[in-house]
Amino acid sequence: INMIFLGPPGAGKGTQSAYIIRDYGLVQISTGDLLRQAVKDQTPLGKEAKMYMDAGQLVPDALIIGLMKDRLASPDCAEGVIFDGFPRTIAQAEALDSMLKNDLKTEITQIISLNVADELLVERAVGRRSCPKDGKVYHIKYNPPKVGGVCDLCGGTLTHRDDDREETIKNRLKVYHETTSLLKGYYADSGRFYEVDGEGNPDGVYEKIKGILG
Ligand code: AP5
Ligand code: ZN
């Protein structure tokens, strides 16, 4: 399996990826997580990416494609990959096709588009909290930790992402509708494109995804 999760901010791509990793043993590559790590480490990439992320804009293709090329060079990718939040532009999709074909001698097996209405997405992002140590994701209402503000796994203090403020989320949604959603057309005729309703509870959404992955 080499699958792409397509979907707006807060659709549940990260949440569903955690279930898939548990059951299918795939490797998750989230460009958002890689970028946030680069920002934290204050690398040149992180310094350049930060202003785009804080504004809810896409980081330029050249930076993202370079980041992905490095990540795909790692041997663990042979296990099969979940691409989470990448590609987001047609140029990224074309670059991914060629990297998989030429460097890894493989291809995308499923593209799953998670669909959720904008009103729900704002609420999901505003209420999201995550653990800086292990990356586990919570929601203050829909998936709260056992003890408020504290990670179930490690006891660490949960944090709120800088770009999860309402104004920034609205920009991220706009960018999604104007640019990233065009990828549905790019993949529509591949015979590997699936749309999934992402509005139910996470377990119900996962059942539908399992039906596609087999
Ligand atoms: P990125 O980190 O990729 O963010 P995103 O795509 O906006 O997606 P999110 O992480 O917000 O949402 P998700 O779908 O993973 O939802 P989650 O499972 O956490 O990108 C951030 C930024 O980096 C971009 O704005 C851009 O600047 C840059 N960037 C990244 N990749 C790039 C690229 N390829 N090109 C250019 N720039 C790039 O769930 C959200 C919340 O809802 C959680 O609290 C969760 O608990 C809850 N929840 C999940 N499922 C359900 C459910 N079924 N019911 C109720 N609540 C639920
Ligand atoms: Zn933790």
PDB file of C-alpha atoms and ligand atoms in Angstrom, residues 131 133-136 138 151 153-156, ligand 2:
ATOM      1  CA  CYS A 131       1.354  16.170  22.684  1.00  0.00           C
ATOM      2  CA  LYS A 133       6.556  14.568  22.821  1.00  0.00           C
ATOM      3  CA  ASP A 134       4.741  11.733  21.021  1.00  0.00           C
ATOM      4  CA  GLY A 135       2.445  13.629  18.652  1.00  0.00           C
ATOM      5  CA  LYS A 136      -0.771  12.091  19.961  1.00  0.00           C
ATOM      6  CA  TYR A 138      -6.795  15.017  21.083  1.00  0.00           C
ATOM      7  CA  CYS A 151      -1.287  13.466  27.512  1.00  0.00           C
ATOM      8  CA  LEU A 153       0.518   8.330  27.047  1.00  0.00           C
ATOM      9  CA  CYS A 154       3.304  10.343  28.661  1.00  0.00           C
ATOM     10  CA  GLY A 155       1.722  12.771  31.137  1.00  0.00           C
ATOM     11  CA  GLY A 156       3.156  15.738  29.204  1.00  0.00           C
TER      12      GLY A 156
HETATM   13 ZN    ZN B   2       2.418  12.377  25.111  1.00  0.00          ZN
END
